Amino acid sequence: MLTEDLPANDFGSRVELALSATNHLFNARNSARYVAQVLQGVTAVATKLERTSRPFTGVEPAEMLERVGAVDLETPLPDTAAALQELEEVYLRDAVYFHDPKYAAHLNCPVVIPALVGEAVLSAVNSSLDTWDQSVGATMIERRLIEWAAQKLHLGGSADGIFTSGGSQSNLQALLIARNHAVASLRQDPTRGGLRLPALLENLRIFTSEDSHFSIRKSASILGLGFDAVVLIPCTADHRMDPAALAAALAEAQQTGLTAMAVVATAGTTDFGAVDPLADLAALARAHGAWFHVDAAYGGGLMVSGRYQHLLDGTHLADSVTVDFHKTFFQPVSSSALLVRESAMLRHITYYAEYLNPESAALAEIPNQVDKSIQTTRRFDALKLWLTLRIMGADAIGALFDEAIDLAARVGALLAADDDFELAAPPQLSTLVFRYRPLLEGRERLSEDAADTLNQSIRAAVFASGEAVVAGTKVTGRHYLKLTLLNAEATLQDIAGIIGLLRRTGAGLLQSEVPA
Ligand SMILES: *Cc1c(COP(=O)(O)O)cnc(C)c1O
């Protein structure tokens, strides 16, 4: 609408609104307001922290829906204080708090304060890491951290990589590179080289263990290969990929004319924390000309561990590695990286846009990170890790993860000695998979089917109580409970307290069952 079409009074009020709106802009004139308002927000969180003594309130979705739905988004509140007060009702009071020792569900970590300082700085300055002309020092800091991580993983002098939004995205980018690398070879074939891409994807296969992360299958689907292009390799009893089974599957694929596009190993599976036999798998991948990707979204933190670094042995043989800093480096969401052994491989995902990153810029060696990323506008997440390393140091981060791993071992011993629980496997990193399956009066165990129902009910009841948050998973079709420990301040008593709560809840549910 043209301004002259507006009634005079409406025009006046809009000008006034724009004028007062400029008071909310982050700039030199408003710097005092910026400090005061951010401080109000930080103080609200700190106050919450001091007054919260459980991980969750147990609120139901319907109640949250109603409270959030009742907010009138057309009418702003008078000030920040009022908005923060409202936020208490619609978010802060009932959020799930990962710093609480009785939060032991998923791979969410308590975060370190230096990273929160980084978060405050990076969102205010708001650099975007796609091009040099939007980032400058930020690009160099990101590159330096990629170099640092690649060095810790012994990927060699040609390594490179990029920060991403998470492990799923890192895995997707790794498999996109692997796919395009395989397609580039297929294009050399004079009889098939001229075919359109979908035809060339037909015979590509990805090999990964049955315990690998679902993002591998999801990536295969996104990349146009289909879920069924992923060949799931069985694990040995310790939940690590069985190299003999992989060898057999690769041989079979070869015989039937399929192309082994990639072998994806996991360094720290989401449920059992198992690290696949990396060196053996790398050798098989190499023998079949397949890309070797290591998904270390969970186990990546081992690279700075004082006691368990050796568990990553063999990662140096990878063509690419996923590391989630927002899991075992105690960083806030999001912060992840994809590392590649050969920087030249990143060309498989490089596209030039005249308005943003023209090829001439690459030729002039202007460092445009978008050349290496599947995102365009991208957060300066690297700053959080940078300040963490500069304020705490890498060893301190490793020490936090080591504590969690040691705690898991002690909890594992507790559970193994407890007649009411069955431990699915000894802990390998910092998870415990187990179920409540007590001996009944006749001294026989609760049936498998009854244990299935009971353990799901236990988890739901404990979540509803808000006293603890635990996860659940399935092992060979049966329901189990899962603890993921990442809190170095949680004590054995804290976790024993969760186990006590699970036992009391289970016993209570068994007792209240009406006999059929
Ligand atoms: C968590 C996890 C992922 C996915 O990472 P996001 O950051 O949640 O996207 C991938 N692989 C493994 C082994 C994981 O544990």
Tab-separated table of N, CA, C and O in Angstrom, residues 104-105 271-272 415 421-424 431-437 451-452 454-460 462 470-475 478-484 498-499 502-503:
chain	number	residue	atom	x	y	z
A	104	ALA	N	18.186	-38.381	32.845
A	104	ALA	CA	19.121	-39.402	32.362
A	104	ALA	C	18.533	-40.103	31.142
A	104	ALA	O	18.631	-41.321	31.003
A	105	ALA	N	17.898	-39.330	30.255
A	105	ALA	CA	17.186	-39.976	29.149
A	105	ALA	C	18.017	-40.026	27.869
A	105	ALA	O	18.627	-41.048	27.547
A	271	ASP	N	22.213	-46.436	21.579
A	271	ASP	CA	21.683	-47.223	22.694
A	271	ASP	C	22.779	-47.818	23.580
A	271	ASP	O	22.729	-47.702	24.798
A	272	PHE	N	23.757	-48.475	22.995
A	272	PHE	CA	24.711	-49.231	23.809
A	272	PHE	C	26.083	-48.576	23.924
A	272	PHE	O	26.957	-49.086	24.616
A	415	LEU	N	23.372	-52.569	38.724
A	415	LEU	CA	22.245	-53.211	38.055
A	415	LEU	C	22.502	-54.711	37.850
A	415	LEU	O	21.582	-55.520	37.980
A	421	PHE	N	16.331	-56.438	38.283
A	421	PHE	CA	16.592	-55.839	36.965
A	421	PHE	C	17.417	-56.776	36.089
A	421	PHE	O	18.218	-57.563	36.598
A	422	GLU	N	17.209	-56.647	34.788
A	422	GLU	CA	18.054	-57.357	33.813
A	422	GLU	C	18.798	-56.326	32.977
A	422	GLU	O	18.171	-55.470	32.343
A	423	LEU	N	20.113	-56.420	32.975
A	423	LEU	CA	20.950	-55.512	32.203
A	423	LEU	C	21.143	-56.147	30.819
A	423	LEU	O	21.581	-57.290	30.708
A	424	ALA	N	20.808	-55.387	29.752
A	424	ALA	CA	20.873	-55.976	28.406
A	424	ALA	C	22.308	-56.237	27.968
A	424	ALA	O	22.580	-57.184	27.235
A	431	THR	N	25.858	-45.211	28.619
A	431	THR	CA	24.436	-45.581	28.627
A	431	THR	C	24.244	-46.909	29.344
A	431	THR	O	25.175	-47.731	29.421
A	432	LEU	N	23.028	-47.115	29.841
A	432	LEU	CA	22.663	-48.398	30.448
A	432	LEU	C	21.321	-48.799	29.895
A	432	LEU	O	20.369	-48.014	29.926
A	433	VAL	N	21.243	-50.009	29.359
A	433	VAL	CA	19.994	-50.526	28.817
A	433	VAL	C	19.600	-51.707	29.696
A	433	VAL	O	20.368	-52.660	29.852
A	434	PHE	N	18.415	-51.657	30.299
A	434	PHE	CA	18.023	-52.656	31.283
A	434	PHE	C	16.500	-52.680	31.399
A	434	PHE	O	15.820	-51.812	30.852
A	435	ARG	N	15.983	-53.673	32.085
A	435	ARG	CA	14.536	-53.666	32.326
A	435	ARG	C	14.233	-54.203	33.715
A	435	ARG	O	15.032	-54.962	34.288
A	436	TYR	N	13.077	-53.789	34.204
A	436	TYR	CA	12.593	-54.267	35.502
A	436	TYR	C	11.859	-55.575	35.261
A	436	TYR	O	10.879	-55.613	34.512
A	437	ARG	N	12.381	-56.639	35.817
A	437	ARG	CA	11.746	-57.942	35.591
A	437	ARG	C	11.979	-58.791	36.836
A	437	ARG	O	12.822	-59.695	36.864
A	451	ALA	N	6.645	-58.077	31.048
A	451	ALA	CA	7.754	-57.140	31.258
A	451	ALA	C	7.714	-56.019	30.216
A	451	ALA	O	8.003	-54.863	30.525
A	452	ASP	N	7.326	-56.379	28.998
A	452	ASP	CA	7.209	-55.372	27.924
A	452	ASP	C	6.245	-54.264	28.320
A	452	ASP	O	6.549	-53.085	28.243
A	454	LEU	N	4.976	-53.666	31.311
A	454	LEU	CA	5.332	-53.042	32.582
A	454	LEU	C	6.408	-51.970	32.400
A	454	LEU	O	6.289	-50.865	32.937
A	455	ASN	N	7.451	-52.260	31.619
A	455	ASN	CA	8.549	-51.295	31.501
A	455	ASN	C	8.123	-50.030	30.755
A	455	ASN	O	8.578	-48.935	31.086
A	456	GLN	N	7.201	-50.181	29.794
A	456	GLN	CA	6.675	-48.974	29.139
A	456	GLN	C	5.857	-48.146	30.120
A	456	GLN	O	5.934	-46.913	30.122
A	457	SER	N	5.091	-48.838	30.966
A	457	SER	CA	4.267	-48.126	31.948
A	457	SER	C	5.140	-47.443	32.994
A	457	SER	O	4.829	-46.346	33.443
A	458	ILE	N	6.231	-48.099	33.383
A	458	ILE	CA	7.145	-47.503	34.366
A	458	ILE	C	7.693	-46.192	33.821
A	458	ILE	O	7.680	-45.159	34.484
A	459	ARG	N	8.154	-46.244	32.574
A	459	ARG	CA	8.761	-45.047	31.988
A	459	ARG	C	7.746	-43.903	31.943
A	459	ARG	O	8.052	-42.764	32.310
A	460	ALA	N	6.533	-44.223	31.504
A	460	ALA	CA	5.503	-43.185	31.389
A	460	ALA	C	5.151	-42.626	32.770
A	460	ALA	O	5.020	-41.411	32.943
A	462	VAL	N	6.986	-42.555	35.498
A	462	VAL	CA	8.093	-41.773	36.049
A	462	VAL	C	8.162	-40.408	35.360
A	462	VAL	O	8.363	-39.381	36.004
A	470	VAL	N	13.794	-40.853	32.162
A	470	VAL	CA	14.604	-41.931	31.595
A	470	VAL	C	14.083	-42.227	30.196
A	470	VAL	O	12.970	-41.847	29.850
A	471	ALA	N	14.881	-42.902	29.396
A	471	ALA	CA	14.466	-43.212	28.032
A	471	ALA	C	14.028	-44.674	27.946
A	471	ALA	O	14.147	-45.443	28.912
A	472	GLY	N	13.515	-45.041	26.787
A	472	GLY	CA	13.163	-46.425	26.534
A	472	GLY	C	13.703	-46.826	25.180
A	472	GLY	O	13.970	-45.964	24.337
A	473	THR	N	13.905	-48.094	24.972
A	473	THR	CA	14.324	-48.558	23.650
A	473	THR	C	13.907	-50.013	23.500
A	473	THR	O	13.429	-50.631	24.448
A	474	LYS	N	14.068	-50.536	22.286
A	474	LYS	CA	13.740	-51.940	22.062
A	474	LYS	C	15.007	-52.711	21.774
A	474	LYS	O	15.876	-52.237	21.026
A	475	VAL	N	15.128	-53.888	22.371
A	475	VAL	CA	16.250	-54.775	22.081
A	475	VAL	C	15.647	-56.099	21.643
A	475	VAL	O	14.861	-56.690	22.392
A	478	ARG	N	12.016	-56.435	22.315
A	478	ARG	CA	11.511	-56.297	23.685
A	478	ARG	C	11.776	-54.902	24.235
A	478	ARG	O	12.805	-54.296	23.911
A	479	HIS	N	10.878	-54.417	25.075
A	479	HIS	CA	11.015	-53.063	25.628
A	479	HIS	C	11.987	-53.026	26.800
A	479	HIS	O	11.881	-53.812	27.735
A	480	TYR	N	12.892	-52.069	26.726
A	480	TYR	CA	13.852	-51.854	27.813
A	480	TYR	C	13.820	-50.393	28.244
A	480	TYR	O	13.299	-49.532	27.526
A	481	LEU	N	14.388	-50.147	29.390
A	481	LEU	CA	14.591	-48.777	29.857
A	481	LEU	C	16.027	-48.402	29.536
A	481	LEU	O	16.892	-49.279	29.423
A	482	LYS	N	16.273	-47.099	29.386
A	482	LYS	CA	17.645	-46.674	29.091
A	482	LYS	C	18.000	-45.427	29.893
A	482	LYS	O	17.190	-44.508	30.003
A	483	LEU	N	19.193	-45.448	30.455
A	483	LEU	CA	19.753	-44.249	31.070
A	483	LEU	C	20.901	-43.785	30.194
A	483	LEU	O	21.733	-44.593	29.784
A	484	THR	N	20.943	-42.494	29.893
A	484	THR	CA	22.104	-41.911	29.222
A	484	THR	C	22.720	-40.928	30.206
A	484	THR	O	22.083	-39.953	30.595
A	498	ILE	N	17.305	-42.957	41.065
A	498	ILE	CA	16.443	-43.187	39.887
A	498	ILE	C	16.054	-44.668	39.829
A	498	ILE	O	14.888	-45.011	39.594
A	499	ILE	N	17.031	-45.539	40.058
A	499	ILE	CA	16.745	-46.979	39.983
A	499	ILE	C	15.729	-47.372	41.061
A	499	ILE	O	14.802	-48.151	40.815
A	502	LEU	N	12.382	-46.357	39.833
A	502	LEU	CA	11.889	-47.279	38.808
A	502	LEU	C	11.356	-48.555	39.467
A	502	LEU	O	10.316	-49.087	39.080
A	503	ARG	N	12.064	-49.040	40.484
A	503	ARG	CA	11.659	-50.264	41.178
A	503	ARG	C	10.328	-50.052	41.910
A	503	ARG	O	9.406	-50.856	41.779
